[in-house]
Amino acid sequence: MNRRVPMSIALDCEFVKTKGRVIVSSIAFVPFASFKAPLRQTHSVGHARSGTGVAKAQAHAEQSARPCMITSGGSTILSLDPTEVMRHADVLPCGHCLMPLLQGETAVGSKQSLTAVEPHPSTTGKEKLPRNYEKMLRIVRSEAGLETLCPHSIPNIRRLDKTWLRALHVAAVNSAEFRDASAHLDHLRTYGNGGRQRWAISFLMKQHPQVLQDLLRKNFTTDDAWCQWLSACGDTVESELQRVAQEHRRISSAQSERKAHSKPGDHPLDSCGVQYKECKSLEELPRELSRTWSALISARAHVGGVKFYTYGNMDAKAIKNSLQLCGATANQAAKPPEGTGKGNYHPNEEEEVGCNLLKSPHEAKVVDLTRHPLFAASGFCISSRKAPPLTDALKKAAAVDVSARLLLESNSSHDPLWDAKALACVAVACGVVPFSNPPVQ
């Protein structure tokens, strides 16, 4: 890798929504570089025999060279134990895996249109409404299916009192029981109103409780059925979290074996190992994130530095929220107690770790690839203000990058390691990362 330019690291996070904040539950760091992969030369043998023909062919090959992404070092994955994720999440993560449960038939009988109702009298009128509010409301009223609910807003029944959730189904919306349940669940509105023509349950509960209750009653014959469905959602999410964690453990444990059996010609996308660290508590992950970030910055401090790339701005917000939870920082490095000489003071292990953390969450600076001028200039934006989903951007990058094509063949979106590699491929295809020397085979 060219040591005169910053090291490029692709980041991707998965989130857990807890205590009114969105924080990191899993993050992947993937160092990457870009090199030119020349196309096959198709000139004839007779043509190649002449010096002029060879020179022209070489010049044509150079002009036709395509960018190719390579991982330029070991990747690092930090992750919170799936059991801890489920213990702390207010709403369920991994909303993508809940779509089959939202789209399936869950109640006996045919679906009917919901009764058109006005906003509940208890609403203040100060609630910030989505831009396409009226359109979304018409969809909910006309389609009584659960597919109108936002998959990222499903309450985690393991963390909440079932009495509150049952009340949404059985209690009259004007009753004290319903109002009490709504008040206890009101903190869920912190995580958004929904989007893409799908409503957050907490938003409907506040703005249109009758619509929500009709929706629940038309899809669940009893409040027990409603709670059983929520439990099934929780089980599905935990299974997905365990599956991804197990895959990361497998990849990490196979690192030594892959290196021992690697052969010349192996594609660089799979040539680097993965270090996986699973944190056992919500407090441990931010500290490990801070330590890892600080180590990456320090390692390149005198040789060009580091640039961290994300896809969109959600990752940056969650990273800073997580780092703010980190109790010890370099500013809180251990100091000898008063009256104790330096030679007689020995910091404990926790204090030594604190010395290696970021001094401030603001040190964790990232570059949002979707806001980079070359991203739009390369034709990746589907509109002047909207970036496509990462998988769609990767498909476009696959037209010029063999690494992107190989990555698409093993599609594992919503896995932070796969997503970070996809981001790296898109960054290379955009020309954001300067070319490096090709890998030595």
mmCIF file of C-alpha atoms in Angstrom, residues 110-362:
data_model
loop_
_atom_site.group_PDB
_atom_site.id
_atom_site.type_symbol
_atom_site.label_atom_id
_atom_site.label_comp_id
_atom_site.label_asym_id
_atom_site.label_seq_id
_atom_site.Cartn_x
_atom_site.Cartn_y
_atom_site.Cartn_z
ATOM 1 C CA SER A 110 -60.286 -11.812 5.545
ATOM 2 C CA LYS A 111 -58.642 -8.426 5.849
ATOM 3 C CA GLN A 112 -60.958 -5.451 5.923
ATOM 4 C CA SER A 113 -60.399 -1.775 5.513
ATOM 5 C CA LEU A 114 -59.795 0.166 8.693
ATOM 6 C CA THR A 115 -62.265 2.766 9.838
ATOM 7 C CA ALA A 116 -61.141 6.285 9.024
ATOM 8 C CA VAL A 117 -60.639 8.130 12.292
ATOM 9 C CA GLU A 118 -59.343 11.494 13.360
ATOM 10 C CA PRO A 119 -56.182 11.953 15.450
ATOM 11 C CA HIS A 120 -56.640 11.018 19.080
ATOM 12 C CA PRO A 121 -57.662 13.938 21.351
ATOM 13 C CA SER A 122 -54.707 13.261 23.649
ATOM 14 C CA THR A 123 -52.206 14.266 20.949
ATOM 15 C CA THR A 124 -50.698 17.702 21.334
ATOM 16 C CA GLY A 125 -50.662 18.597 17.665
ATOM 17 C CA LYS A 126 -46.966 19.419 17.972
ATOM 18 C CA GLU A 127 -45.827 16.012 16.751
ATOM 19 C CA LYS A 128 -43.545 16.283 13.725
ATOM 20 C CA LEU A 129 -45.357 14.490 10.911
ATOM 21 C CA PRO A 130 -43.670 12.719 7.995
ATOM 22 C CA ARG A 131 -43.628 14.566 4.694
ATOM 23 C CA ASN A 132 -45.967 11.995 3.112
ATOM 24 C CA TYR A 133 -48.139 11.740 6.233
ATOM 25 C CA GLU A 134 -51.575 11.786 4.562
ATOM 26 C CA LYS A 135 -50.523 9.266 1.928
ATOM 27 C CA MET A 136 -49.188 6.889 4.554
ATOM 28 C CA LEU A 137 -52.340 7.227 6.640
ATOM 29 C CA ARG A 138 -54.513 6.333 3.638
ATOM 30 C CA ILE A 139 -52.412 3.225 3.092
ATOM 31 C CA VAL A 140 -52.814 2.115 6.699
ATOM 32 C CA ARG A 141 -56.571 2.718 6.586
ATOM 33 C CA SER A 142 -57.045 0.827 3.338
ATOM 34 C CA GLU A 143 -54.691 -2.079 4.045
ATOM 35 C CA ALA A 144 -55.326 -3.811 7.328
ATOM 36 C CA GLY A 145 -52.205 -5.968 7.039
ATOM 37 C CA LEU A 146 -49.162 -5.864 9.303
ATOM 38 C CA GLU A 147 -46.996 -5.002 6.293
ATOM 39 C CA THR A 148 -47.991 -1.379 6.920
ATOM 40 C CA LEU A 149 -45.955 -1.455 10.157
ATOM 41 C CA CYS A 150 -42.295 -0.431 10.201
ATOM 42 C CA PRO A 151 -40.160 -3.559 10.837
ATOM 43 C CA HIS A 152 -37.709 -1.459 12.856
ATOM 44 C CA SER A 153 -40.374 -0.402 15.370
ATOM 45 C CA ILE A 154 -41.462 -3.776 16.777
ATOM 46 C CA PRO A 155 -41.375 -3.622 20.599
ATOM 47 C CA ASN A 156 -39.100 -6.065 22.394
ATOM 48 C CA ILE A 157 -41.585 -7.951 24.554
ATOM 49 C CA ARG A 158 -38.760 -9.400 26.652
ATOM 50 C CA ARG A 159 -37.901 -5.937 27.945
ATOM 51 C CA LEU A 160 -41.398 -4.471 28.272
ATOM 52 C CA ASP A 161 -44.305 -5.265 30.562
ATOM 53 C CA LYS A 162 -46.803 -7.459 28.698
ATOM 54 C CA THR A 163 -49.655 -5.679 30.474
ATOM 55 C CA TRP A 164 -48.909 -2.484 28.540
ATOM 56 C CA LEU A 165 -48.787 -4.312 25.209
ATOM 57 C CA ARG A 166 -51.996 -6.230 25.929
ATOM 58 C CA ALA A 167 -53.780 -2.967 26.683
ATOM 59 C CA LEU A 168 -53.125 -1.733 23.139
ATOM 60 C CA HIS A 169 -55.295 -4.612 21.942
ATOM 61 C CA VAL A 170 -58.055 -4.898 24.544
ATOM 62 C CA ALA A 171 -58.498 -1.539 26.303
ATOM 63 C CA ALA A 172 -60.704 1.194 24.853
ATOM 64 C CA VAL A 173 -58.530 3.940 23.425
ATOM 65 C CA ASN A 174 -60.204 6.553 25.659
ATOM 66 C CA SER A 175 -59.787 4.481 28.811
ATOM 67 C CA ALA A 176 -57.359 5.163 31.632
ATOM 68 C CA GLU A 177 -55.830 1.718 31.048
ATOM 69 C CA PHE A 178 -54.946 2.552 27.442
ATOM 70 C CA ARG A 179 -53.594 5.992 28.373
ATOM 71 C CA ASP A 180 -51.452 4.458 31.110
ATOM 72 C CA ALA A 181 -50.045 1.848 28.714
ATOM 73 C CA SER A 182 -49.384 4.524 26.108
ATOM 74 C CA ALA A 183 -47.502 6.613 28.675
ATOM 75 C CA HIS A 184 -45.289 3.660 29.629
ATOM 76 C CA LEU A 185 -44.514 2.942 25.963
ATOM 77 C CA ASP A 186 -44.092 6.576 24.974
ATOM 78 C CA HIS A 187 -40.268 6.357 25.100
ATOM 79 C CA LEU A 188 -40.372 4.154 21.986
ATOM 80 C CA ARG A 189 -41.289 7.231 19.924
ATOM 81 C CA THR A 190 -37.691 8.409 20.392
ATOM 82 C CA TYR A 191 -36.639 5.978 17.674
ATOM 83 C CA GLY A 192 -38.637 7.551 14.861
ATOM 84 C CA ASN A 193 -41.995 7.564 13.118
ATOM 85 C CA GLY A 194 -41.216 4.955 10.477
ATOM 86 C CA GLY A 195 -40.638 5.488 6.789
ATOM 87 C CA ARG A 196 -41.001 4.132 3.255
ATOM 88 C CA GLN A 197 -44.796 4.072 3.680
ATOM 89 C CA ARG A 198 -44.534 2.062 6.890
ATOM 90 C CA TRP A 199 -45.630 3.311 10.307
ATOM 91 C CA ALA A 200 -43.846 2.930 13.617
ATOM 92 C CA ILE A 201 -46.134 1.279 16.161
ATOM 93 C CA SER A 202 -45.287 3.937 18.739
ATOM 94 C CA PHE A 203 -46.250 6.729 16.329
ATOM 95 C CA LEU A 204 -49.654 5.209 15.575
ATOM 96 C CA MET A 205 -50.159 4.643 19.287
ATOM 97 C CA LYS A 206 -49.750 8.367 19.921
ATOM 98 C CA GLN A 207 -51.310 9.948 16.828
ATOM 99 C CA HIS A 208 -53.936 7.396 15.756
ATOM 100 C CA PRO A 209 -54.531 4.873 18.547
ATOM 101 C CA GLN A 210 -57.832 3.707 17.049
ATOM 102 C CA VAL A 211 -56.108 2.911 13.755
ATOM 103 C CA LEU A 212 -53.467 0.913 15.619
ATOM 104 C CA GLN A 213 -56.024 -0.961 17.682
ATOM 105 C CA ASP A 214 -58.142 -1.808 14.634
ATOM 106 C CA LEU A 215 -54.992 -3.020 12.905
ATOM 107 C CA LEU A 216 -54.094 -5.276 15.821
ATOM 108 C CA ARG A 217 -57.615 -6.648 16.253
ATOM 109 C CA LYS A 218 -57.963 -7.472 12.556
ATOM 110 C CA ASN A 219 -54.681 -9.407 12.590
ATOM 111 C CA PHE A 220 -54.766 -10.971 16.071
ATOM 112 C CA THR A 221 -57.938 -12.527 17.416
ATOM 113 C CA THR A 222 -56.828 -12.083 21.049
ATOM 114 C CA ASP A 223 -54.279 -10.145 23.040
ATOM 115 C CA ASP A 224 -52.535 -13.483 23.703
ATOM 116 C CA ALA A 225 -52.075 -13.956 19.947
ATOM 117 C CA TRP A 226 -50.632 -10.435 19.714
ATOM 118 C CA CYS A 227 -48.106 -11.166 22.484
ATOM 119 C CA GLN A 228 -47.231 -14.549 20.981
ATOM 120 C CA TRP A 229 -46.482 -12.838 17.680
ATOM 121 C CA LEU A 230 -44.205 -10.342 19.453
ATOM 122 C CA SER A 231 -42.429 -13.252 21.143
ATOM 123 C CA ALA A 232 -41.975 -14.953 17.762
ATOM 124 C CA CYS A 233 -40.441 -11.736 16.427
ATOM 125 C CA GLY A 234 -38.000 -11.689 19.345
ATOM 126 C CA ASP A 235 -37.032 -15.327 18.779
ATOM 127 C CA THR A 236 -36.461 -14.658 15.072
ATOM 128 C CA VAL A 237 -34.201 -11.698 15.792
ATOM 129 C CA GLU A 238 -32.160 -13.549 18.408
ATOM 130 C CA SER A 239 -31.663 -16.468 16.002
ATOM 131 C CA GLU A 240 -30.394 -14.051 13.360
ATOM 132 C CA LEU A 241 -28.021 -12.380 15.824
ATOM 133 C CA GLN A 242 -26.688 -15.777 16.921
ATOM 134 C CA ARG A 243 -26.267 -16.898 13.312
ATOM 135 C CA VAL A 244 -24.185 -13.849 12.385
ATOM 136 C CA ALA A 245 -22.110 -14.104 15.576
ATOM 137 C CA GLN A 246 -21.428 -17.791 14.937
ATOM 138 C CA GLU A 247 -20.317 -17.013 11.384
ATOM 139 C CA HIS A 248 -17.911 -14.362 12.668
ATOM 140 C CA ARG A 249 -16.501 -16.802 15.215
ATOM 141 C CA ARG A 250 -16.008 -19.383 12.478
ATOM 142 C CA ILE A 251 -14.237 -16.940 10.168
ATOM 143 C CA SER A 252 -11.987 -15.727 12.963
ATOM 144 C CA SER A 253 -11.030 -19.206 14.162
ATOM 145 C CA ALA A 254 -10.213 -20.272 10.595
ATOM 146 C CA GLN A 255 -7.738 -17.398 10.110
ATOM 147 C CA SER A 256 -4.603 -19.426 10.864
ATOM 148 C CA GLU A 257 -5.732 -22.326 8.686
ATOM 149 C CA ARG A 258 -6.429 -20.034 5.710
ATOM 150 C CA LYS A 259 -2.983 -18.482 5.948
ATOM 151 C CA ALA A 260 -1.294 -21.882 6.176
ATOM 152 C CA HIS A 261 -3.061 -23.218 3.074
ATOM 153 C CA SER A 262 -3.060 -20.043 0.956
ATOM 154 C CA LYS A 263 -1.752 -20.445 -2.591
ATOM 155 C CA PRO A 264 -0.424 -18.005 -5.177
ATOM 156 C CA GLY A 265 -3.294 -16.665 -7.226
ATOM 157 C CA ASP A 266 -5.858 -16.655 -4.424
ATOM 158 C CA HIS A 267 -8.098 -13.622 -4.805
ATOM 159 C CA PRO A 268 -7.096 -10.855 -2.371
ATOM 160 C CA LEU A 269 -10.681 -10.401 -1.203
ATOM 161 C CA ASP A 270 -10.335 -13.574 0.853
ATOM 162 C CA SER A 271 -6.625 -13.400 1.685
ATOM 163 C CA CYS A 272 -6.807 -11.471 4.961
ATOM 164 C CA GLY A 273 -7.833 -12.708 8.344
ATOM 165 C CA VAL A 274 -10.550 -11.468 10.639
ATOM 166 C CA GLN A 275 -10.181 -10.670 14.315
ATOM 167 C CA TYR A 276 -13.450 -11.082 16.192
ATOM 168 C CA LYS A 277 -14.038 -9.695 19.662
ATOM 169 C CA GLU A 278 -17.312 -10.408 21.442
ATOM 170 C CA CYS A 279 -18.126 -8.093 24.334
ATOM 171 C CA LYS A 280 -20.140 -9.412 27.251
ATOM 172 C CA SER A 281 -21.657 -6.148 28.453
ATOM 173 C CA LEU A 282 -23.080 -2.914 27.102
ATOM 174 C CA GLU A 283 -20.282 -1.040 28.898
ATOM 175 C CA GLU A 284 -17.448 -3.151 27.482
ATOM 176 C CA LEU A 285 -18.236 -2.576 23.804
ATOM 177 C CA PRO A 286 -17.792 1.248 23.834
ATOM 178 C CA ARG A 287 -14.459 0.869 25.652
ATOM 179 C CA GLU A 288 -13.262 -1.712 23.139
ATOM 180 C CA LEU A 289 -14.463 0.490 20.274
ATOM 181 C CA SER A 290 -12.540 3.468 21.664
ATOM 182 C CA ARG A 291 -9.406 1.386 22.209
ATOM 183 C CA THR A 292 -9.512 -0.100 18.702
ATOM 184 C CA TRP A 293 -10.130 3.274 17.060
ATOM 185 C CA SER A 294 -7.279 4.863 19.017
ATOM 186 C CA ALA A 295 -4.910 2.040 18.040
ATOM 187 C CA LEU A 296 -5.747 2.409 14.335
ATOM 188 C CA ILE A 297 -5.106 6.162 14.465
ATOM 189 C CA SER A 298 -1.840 5.772 16.389
ATOM 190 C CA ALA A 299 -0.485 3.099 14.049
ATOM 191 C CA ARG A 300 -0.675 5.464 11.053
ATOM 192 C CA ALA A 301 -0.078 8.788 12.812
ATOM 193 C CA HIS A 302 3.266 9.426 11.080
ATOM 194 C CA VAL A 303 2.665 7.728 7.727
ATOM 195 C CA GLY A 304 -0.332 9.446 6.204
ATOM 196 C CA GLY A 305 -3.016 8.884 8.821
ATOM 197 C CA VAL A 306 -6.308 7.037 8.452
ATOM 198 C CA LYS A 307 -9.614 7.784 6.738
ATOM 199 C CA PHE A 308 -12.697 5.964 7.972
ATOM 200 C CA TYR A 309 -15.536 5.635 5.448
ATOM 201 C CA THR A 310 -19.221 5.026 6.185
ATOM 202 C CA TYR A 311 -22.292 4.681 3.967
ATOM 203 C CA GLY A 312 -24.732 7.324 5.176
ATOM 204 C CA ASN A 313 -24.717 9.236 8.448
ATOM 205 C CA MET A 314 -26.399 6.734 10.777
ATOM 206 C CA ASP A 315 -23.141 4.945 11.611
ATOM 207 C CA ALA A 316 -21.374 8.156 12.653
ATOM 208 C CA LYS A 317 -24.208 9.101 15.026
ATOM 209 C CA ALA A 318 -24.299 5.659 16.640
ATOM 210 C CA ILE A 319 -20.510 5.581 17.013
ATOM 211 C CA LYS A 320 -20.459 8.914 18.836
ATOM 212 C CA ASN A 321 -23.376 7.872 21.036
ATOM 213 C CA SER A 322 -21.467 4.718 21.955
ATOM 214 C CA LEU A 323 -18.199 6.501 22.665
ATOM 215 C CA GLN A 324 -20.020 8.919 24.948
ATOM 216 C CA LEU A 325 -20.927 5.912 27.090
ATOM 217 C CA CYS A 326 -17.269 5.040 27.507
ATOM 218 C CA GLY A 327 -16.441 5.795 31.134
ATOM 219 C CA ALA A 328 -12.656 6.051 30.966
ATOM 220 C CA THR A 329 -10.779 8.209 28.486
ATOM 221 C CA ALA A 330 -7.200 9.251 28.034
ATOM 222 C CA ASN A 331 -8.026 12.407 29.974
ATOM 223 C CA GLN A 332 -8.981 10.161 32.867
ATOM 224 C CA ALA A 333 -5.685 8.295 32.777
ATOM 225 C CA ALA A 334 -4.546 7.134 36.166
ATOM 226 C CA LYS A 335 -2.694 9.632 38.311
ATOM 227 C CA PRO A 336 -0.733 8.685 41.411
ATOM 228 C CA PRO A 337 -2.701 9.351 44.589
ATOM 229 C CA GLU A 338 -1.630 12.404 46.525
ATOM 230 C CA GLY A 339 1.423 11.719 48.606
ATOM 231 C CA THR A 340 2.437 8.722 46.477
ATOM 232 C CA GLY A 341 5.653 8.882 44.502
ATOM 233 C CA LYS A 342 5.671 7.889 40.837
ATOM 234 C CA GLY A 343 8.098 5.087 41.517
ATOM 235 C CA ASN A 344 5.768 3.531 44.074
ATOM 236 C CA TYR A 345 2.575 3.753 41.991
ATOM 237 C CA HIS A 346 1.477 0.948 39.668
ATOM 238 C CA PRO A 347 -1.824 1.476 37.756
ATOM 239 C CA ASN A 348 -4.167 -1.471 37.575
ATOM 240 C CA GLU A 349 -5.228 -3.114 34.313
ATOM 241 C CA GLU A 350 -8.408 -1.036 33.949
ATOM 242 C CA GLU A 351 -6.459 2.210 34.393
ATOM 243 C CA GLU A 352 -3.895 1.130 31.785
ATOM 244 C CA VAL A 353 -6.679 0.434 29.284
ATOM 245 C CA GLY A 354 -8.083 3.898 29.952
ATOM 246 C CA CYS A 355 -4.802 5.444 28.814
ATOM 247 C CA ASN A 356 -5.246 3.871 25.361
ATOM 248 C CA LEU A 357 -8.713 5.244 24.655
ATOM 249 C CA LEU A 358 -9.749 8.210 22.549
ATOM 250 C CA LYS A 359 -9.585 11.520 24.382
ATOM 251 C CA SER A 360 -12.969 12.528 22.985
ATOM 252 C CA PRO A 361 -15.741 10.982 20.858
ATOM 253 C CA HIS A 362 -15.070 13.799 18.382
#
